[in-house]
């Protein structure tokens, strides 16, 4: 036998076997993870296409003040209560405007002088000061390599960062469906619905503080469920809750939902001996719930104290404040149930989602049995959906002396729980494929509409 013959099995075939082994491992991983891979791919195509099809017309949901906050990150890092919008955002409003048209001053180009604030909305004062700077800092940081790689302007690059928030939310949401043993096809359909809804189109293709809310809600729900099951430390909830509040105060809805869930779980398990060996004792769950809620509330109070300490003047009168009333609070009970006018195109395509929300949340409440995760989750989800909007209005009324109506889009932190409820009501192949078709149709409509809308 020659030297080559003796060495060939180890020196020649080994790299081939290594490549085959790596290929097999990749295929095995893809078989397990194809759902999140598909969802992230769809999110990338959707967010990129829709964002690049946007004109410079700003979103009606305060995008100009958010863009202003992003532009100020490298120079001042934070916006202050009472300060005026900077020149870059004023130029966008004067030259391109929002759905109500160009406003404020005559357009003299991106380098013009727009220091006469009188005719701009809210007299040119920012409203972004209510938010901690975390979202704006992250958006600016991610936008920098996007600009460097593509040559896009800051407005478009900052809008493209929405994909990263959405992708992160989808990955954590899929992990949540695996934890709860939701069927993979159902999980895929739910993920497509999360991508394709009208609120998602605004949240992930414009600059808006709504972008991190789905990720925050999914992460808190995932950690909360795993904590009561004894598979993750409850201490993780503390920094995540604090960060969620700093990203947007409405993430308090997700904090509250998980707090209710953990308390219900602890109460029903208090005298039950069938809890998994790894599960924490009910008193420990209650203690962690209280601690985690306090951390979230203290985080927001601390930020409001910082905001007050650094303000440079009074904020603008937004003209949306209204006194508390029984009728007004009652109207808020259905805010998060998803119904809009079915006589508009947007309302018509969102009508099935509204129906799925109601059937999912209340059907889950009525059908969930036992004393475990599902029963506690069904009660906490239904409670949050109905009671949280009026409770927030009352809280604002007490803290500020007046309040404004809670918008449907503020339900984004609760969307992971809503989708899970819907998923548990879909138990056969017909409805799985129906959900998949609806989610796919929403995504396709969103992409096609972007070629015709500003």
XYZ file of C-alpha atoms in Angstrom:
454
model
C 0.000 0.000 0.000
C 1.386 3.390 -0.977
C 1.804 6.336 1.314
C -1.110 8.080 -0.434
C -3.329 5.039 0.014
C -2.542 4.864 3.711
C -3.154 8.590 4.304
C -6.197 9.140 2.120
C -8.865 8.049 4.639
C -7.640 10.602 7.190
C -6.009 13.402 5.199
C -8.319 13.536 2.194
C -11.701 12.254 3.410
C -11.699 14.032 6.784
C -12.456 17.539 5.434
C -15.264 16.059 3.335
C -16.730 14.313 6.361
C -16.443 17.551 8.358
C -18.298 19.481 5.662
C -20.989 16.805 5.513
C -21.276 16.871 9.297
C -21.641 20.680 9.312
C -24.245 20.435 6.549
C -26.210 17.834 8.475
C -26.130 19.943 11.619
C -27.318 22.976 9.664
C -30.204 21.010 8.127
C -31.145 19.661 11.551
C -31.124 23.209 12.956
C -33.173 24.495 10.005
C -35.731 21.739 10.548
C -36.195 22.952 14.121
C -36.004 26.700 13.440
C -37.655 27.113 10.028
C -40.614 29.057 11.444
C -38.611 31.962 12.965
C -36.312 31.938 9.905
C -39.342 32.386 7.630
C -40.874 35.052 9.878
C -37.667 37.092 10.104
C -37.220 36.794 6.326
C -40.786 37.994 5.702
C -40.286 40.824 8.191
C -37.084 41.893 6.432
C -38.728 41.964 2.997
C -41.852 43.693 4.289
C -40.158 46.343 6.427
C -37.542 47.152 3.791
C -40.015 47.351 0.908
C -42.592 49.413 2.764
C -40.030 51.762 4.311
C -38.208 52.437 1.057
C -41.543 53.143 -0.625
C -42.364 55.824 1.949
C -41.881 59.393 0.832
C -40.463 61.972 3.224
C -44.004 62.708 4.359
C -43.996 62.144 8.114
C -46.315 59.797 9.964
C -49.281 61.391 11.720
C -48.221 59.651 14.950
C -45.703 62.291 16.100
C -42.905 61.077 13.825
C -41.482 64.562 13.421
C -40.797 64.903 17.170
C -39.288 61.400 17.273
C -37.083 62.188 14.285
C -36.008 65.375 16.057
C -35.043 63.368 19.156
C -32.971 61.001 16.989
C -31.139 63.877 15.289
C -30.209 65.339 18.690
C -28.635 62.136 20.060
C -25.027 62.937 19.010
C -25.173 66.567 20.163
C -27.244 66.562 23.356
C -28.284 62.962 23.921
C -31.700 63.844 25.303
C -34.577 66.221 24.615
C -35.873 68.495 27.357
C -39.393 69.480 28.261
C -40.158 72.875 26.764
C -37.439 72.883 24.100
C -38.131 73.562 20.440
C -37.862 71.131 17.569
C -34.490 71.285 15.807
C -33.916 72.560 12.276
C -33.700 69.113 10.628
C -37.188 68.046 11.752
C -38.634 71.526 11.116
C -37.334 71.330 7.552
C -39.050 67.958 7.054
C -42.361 69.370 8.302
C -42.081 72.567 6.240
C -41.080 70.802 3.029
C -42.867 67.437 3.207
C -45.305 67.680 6.097
C -47.512 64.875 7.358
C -50.918 63.597 6.149
C -52.319 67.066 6.911
C -49.864 68.667 4.494
C -46.698 70.754 4.760
C -46.958 73.143 7.689
C -45.093 75.719 9.700
C -43.186 77.819 7.208
C -42.310 78.138 3.552
C -39.895 75.410 2.489
C -36.412 76.794 1.861
C -34.670 73.434 1.689
C -33.028 71.183 4.280
C -30.549 73.888 5.262
C -33.072 76.697 5.558
C -33.736 78.747 8.669
C -36.999 77.718 10.362
C -36.630 79.587 13.631
C -40.119 81.166 13.414
C -42.024 78.466 15.315
C -45.452 80.105 15.525
C -47.135 78.287 12.641
C -45.646 74.866 13.290
C -47.767 72.284 15.136
C -47.676 72.859 18.913
C -45.726 76.069 18.248
C -42.690 73.988 17.343
C -42.220 72.484 20.805
C -41.259 68.857 21.360
C -43.470 66.251 23.000
C -40.793 63.540 22.891
C -39.474 64.677 26.275
C -42.025 62.418 28.001
C -39.933 59.414 26.911
C -36.590 58.346 28.300
C -33.921 58.584 25.564
C -33.269 54.814 25.291
C -35.328 54.218 22.138
C -33.892 57.270 20.384
C -30.318 56.362 21.334
C -30.692 52.800 20.034
C -32.384 54.011 16.845
C -29.611 56.495 16.126
C -26.889 53.886 16.834
C -28.416 51.273 14.497
C -29.088 53.888 11.820
C -25.382 54.808 11.589
C -24.146 51.555 9.961
C -27.272 51.507 7.767
C -26.383 54.966 6.494
C -22.744 53.997 6.024
C -23.607 50.856 4.049
C -26.437 52.279 1.929
C -25.876 56.046 1.682
C -29.468 56.673 2.797
C -30.502 59.825 4.663
C -30.983 59.654 8.440
C -34.792 59.700 8.281
C -34.961 56.593 6.077
C -32.151 54.794 7.916
C -33.849 55.429 11.259
C -37.138 54.119 9.868
C -35.373 50.928 8.750
C -34.374 50.179 12.346
C -37.967 49.094 12.927
C -37.093 45.754 11.347
C -34.682 44.918 14.161
C -37.319 45.533 16.846
C -39.812 43.416 14.902
C -37.336 40.599 14.235
C -36.382 40.457 17.905
C -40.029 40.342 18.905
C -40.800 37.542 16.447
C -37.885 35.409 17.678
C -38.906 35.769 21.335
C -42.566 35.218 20.435
C -41.691 31.991 18.651
C -39.741 30.846 21.728
C -42.898 31.621 23.725
C -45.027 29.456 21.416
C -42.526 26.602 21.832
C -42.695 26.981 25.599
C -46.504 26.725 25.445
C -46.486 23.986 22.771
C -48.445 25.947 20.166
C -48.517 24.130 16.812
C -45.781 25.361 14.446
C -48.179 26.229 11.613
C -50.304 28.192 14.069
C -47.191 29.979 15.325
C -46.279 30.856 11.725
C -49.764 32.262 11.070
C -49.715 34.285 14.287
C -46.304 35.693 13.394
C -47.526 36.744 9.937
C -50.502 38.500 11.536
C -48.091 40.336 13.865
C -46.125 41.521 10.820
C -49.078 42.444 8.632
C -51.498 44.424 10.807
C -52.003 48.124 10.129
C -50.489 49.164 13.504
C -47.401 47.093 12.653
C -47.012 48.948 9.368
C -46.740 52.200 11.310
C -44.697 50.770 14.186
C -41.955 49.167 12.080
C -41.669 51.393 9.015
C -41.730 54.835 10.631
C -39.824 56.268 13.599
C -42.030 55.609 16.607
C -41.695 54.559 20.219
C -44.281 51.835 19.494
C -41.542 49.804 17.775
C -40.067 48.103 20.901
C -43.441 47.272 22.508
C -44.086 43.857 20.930
C -40.560 42.729 21.834
C -40.954 44.023 25.398
C -44.313 42.299 25.855
C -43.111 38.983 24.420
C -39.945 38.988 26.540
C -41.765 39.723 29.787
C -44.393 37.061 29.079
C -41.753 34.468 28.168
C -39.716 35.159 31.310
C -42.782 35.247 33.550
C -44.042 31.861 32.360
C -40.631 30.256 32.605
C -40.127 31.697 36.084
C -43.290 30.167 37.546
C -42.348 26.886 35.884
C -38.960 27.003 37.532
C -36.885 27.037 34.336
C -35.455 30.559 34.618
C -34.544 32.875 37.474
C -37.131 35.488 38.387
C -34.363 38.048 38.813
C -34.276 38.438 35.028
C -37.687 40.077 35.223
C -36.328 43.083 37.121
C -33.916 44.548 34.529
C -36.213 43.606 31.653
C -39.192 45.352 33.273
C -37.078 48.424 33.985
C -35.810 48.559 30.390
C -39.331 48.040 29.024
C -40.578 51.060 30.986
C -37.658 53.178 29.776
C -38.447 52.255 26.173
C -42.090 53.337 26.516
C -44.357 53.884 29.495
C -47.223 51.925 27.874
C -45.125 48.801 28.363
C -46.533 49.018 31.886
C -49.449 47.085 30.367
C -47.164 44.082 29.816
C -45.702 44.500 33.298
C -49.207 44.535 34.772
C -50.365 41.522 32.779
C -47.425 39.405 33.969
C -47.926 40.597 37.561
C -51.588 39.510 37.489
C -50.605 36.226 35.843
C -47.987 35.400 38.470
C -50.279 36.334 41.370
C -53.125 34.172 40.051
C -50.718 31.303 39.447
C -49.356 31.596 42.995
C -52.826 31.753 44.567
C -54.179 28.658 42.803
C -50.982 26.735 43.528
C -50.773 27.757 47.208
C -52.344 24.595 48.621
C -51.631 22.318 45.675
C -48.927 19.688 45.984
C -48.660 18.839 42.291
C -46.375 21.712 41.290
C -43.213 20.699 39.400
C -40.232 20.131 41.657
C -38.337 22.990 40.002
C -41.192 25.485 40.357
C -40.688 28.213 42.994
C -42.920 28.161 46.051
C -46.015 30.410 45.862
C -44.706 32.863 48.515
C -41.560 33.342 46.436
C -43.648 34.008 43.319
C -45.671 36.634 45.203
C -42.521 38.270 46.548
C -40.944 38.408 43.085
C -44.174 39.803 41.616
C -44.227 42.641 44.131
C -40.511 43.358 43.690
C -40.711 43.307 39.897
C -43.745 45.624 39.856
C -42.108 48.048 42.281
C -38.953 48.151 40.139
C -41.013 49.048 37.071
C -42.942 51.790 38.867
C -39.817 53.221 40.530
C -38.071 53.289 37.135
C -40.822 55.455 35.677
C -40.932 57.731 38.733
C -37.155 58.152 38.572
C -37.351 59.108 34.901
C -40.129 61.643 35.550
C -37.994 63.199 38.296
C -35.047 63.468 35.893
C -37.341 64.936 33.234
C -38.620 67.565 35.659
C -35.104 68.419 36.831
C -33.760 69.081 33.318
C -36.758 70.831 31.767
C -36.173 74.184 30.106
C -39.774 75.358 30.131
C -43.412 74.251 30.018
C -44.435 71.707 27.434
C -46.957 72.496 24.685
C -50.707 72.255 25.145
C -51.623 69.294 22.956
C -55.338 70.014 23.081
C -56.316 66.417 23.809
C -56.829 66.612 27.566
C -60.324 65.930 28.857
C -61.859 65.612 32.326
C -62.594 62.183 33.735
C -66.168 60.940 33.318
C -68.019 57.657 33.813
C -69.059 57.600 30.174
C -65.523 58.278 29.007
C -64.103 55.515 31.185
C -66.792 53.069 30.030
C -65.919 53.762 26.401
C -62.318 52.752 27.147
C -63.349 49.206 28.123
C -63.443 48.135 24.466
C -60.402 50.121 23.289
C -58.098 47.119 22.965
C -60.642 44.816 21.327
C -59.552 46.014 17.912
C -62.693 47.316 16.223
C -62.409 50.234 13.808
C -64.774 51.368 11.107
C -65.313 48.468 8.710
C -66.352 51.003 6.048
C -62.746 52.010 5.402
C -60.295 49.718 3.619
C -57.991 49.580 6.636
C -60.919 48.840 8.927
C -62.165 46.072 6.612
C -58.858 44.213 6.471
C -58.445 44.540 10.245
C -61.978 43.323 10.997
C -60.964 39.622 11.029
C -58.185 40.462 13.490
C -60.694 42.214 15.755
C -62.957 39.155 15.629
C -60.019 36.839 16.287
C -59.027 39.010 19.257
C -62.455 38.828 20.876
C -62.954 35.127 20.172
C -59.398 34.348 21.216
C -59.261 36.324 24.460
C -62.733 35.465 25.766
C -62.839 31.986 24.254
C -59.516 31.244 25.941
C -60.944 32.569 29.211
C -64.002 30.311 28.982
C -62.241 27.153 27.827
C -58.963 27.140 29.772
C -59.165 24.569 32.539
C -57.100 23.452 35.520
C -54.919 25.451 37.856
C -51.778 25.831 35.799
C -50.262 28.259 33.326
C -53.130 28.321 30.825
C -55.852 29.179 33.314
C -53.813 31.960 34.932
C -52.810 33.335 31.527
C -56.393 33.344 30.229
C -57.657 35.311 33.241
C -54.805 37.831 33.231
C -55.088 38.438 29.459
C -58.832 39.093 29.564
C -58.431 41.353 32.606
C -55.677 43.379 30.952
C -57.582 43.785 27.698
C -60.688 45.211 29.364
C -59.509 47.038 32.477
C -56.084 48.449 31.619
C -57.217 51.265 29.256
C -59.615 52.919 31.753
C -57.145 52.328 34.597
C -54.466 54.215 32.650
C -56.900 57.078 32.023
C -57.662 57.251 35.768
C -53.947 57.147 36.621
C -53.257 60.029 34.240
C -56.182 61.964 35.658
C -54.853 61.588 39.189
C -51.242 62.357 38.261
C -51.838 65.157 35.745
C -55.263 66.536 36.652
C -56.627 65.654 33.208
C -56.352 62.735 30.854
C -56.544 61.803 27.189
C -58.161 58.733 25.595
C -55.978 55.632 25.273
C -55.347 54.630 21.649
C -55.825 51.120 20.254
C -52.163 51.039 19.224
C -51.172 51.167 22.896
C -52.164 47.502 23.082
C -48.895 46.509 21.340
C -47.281 45.258 24.598
C -50.298 42.948 25.064
C -50.233 41.629 21.500
C -48.079 38.555 22.317
C -50.655 37.467 24.926
C -53.510 38.204 22.504
C -51.885 36.084 19.803
C -51.252 33.235 22.259
C -54.947 33.312 23.214
C -55.912 33.155 19.546
C -53.458 30.302 19.018
C -55.027 28.192 21.733
C -58.447 28.550 20.109
C -57.144 27.170 16.790
C -57.081 23.422 17.211
C -57.564 21.941 13.732
C -55.941 22.016 10.325
C -58.702 24.054 8.637
C -58.371 27.000 11.029
C -54.569 26.795 11.012
C -54.497 27.212 7.253
C -57.158 29.915 7.479
C -55.013 31.853 9.954
C -51.942 31.330 7.772
C -53.835 32.611 4.720
C -55.093 35.680 6.572
C -51.635 36.516 7.908
C -50.102 36.081 4.458
C -52.809 38.260 2.904
C -52.173 41.035 5.442
C -48.460 41.025 4.639
C -49.082 41.040 0.887
C -51.613 43.877 1.173
C -49.167 45.878 3.270
C -46.431 45.499 0.653
C -48.700 46.286 -2.321
C -50.250 49.326 -0.618
C -46.814 50.787 0.032
C -46.359 51.350 -3.718
C -49.429 53.599 -3.771
C -49.350 55.392 -0.395
C -46.979 58.239 0.577
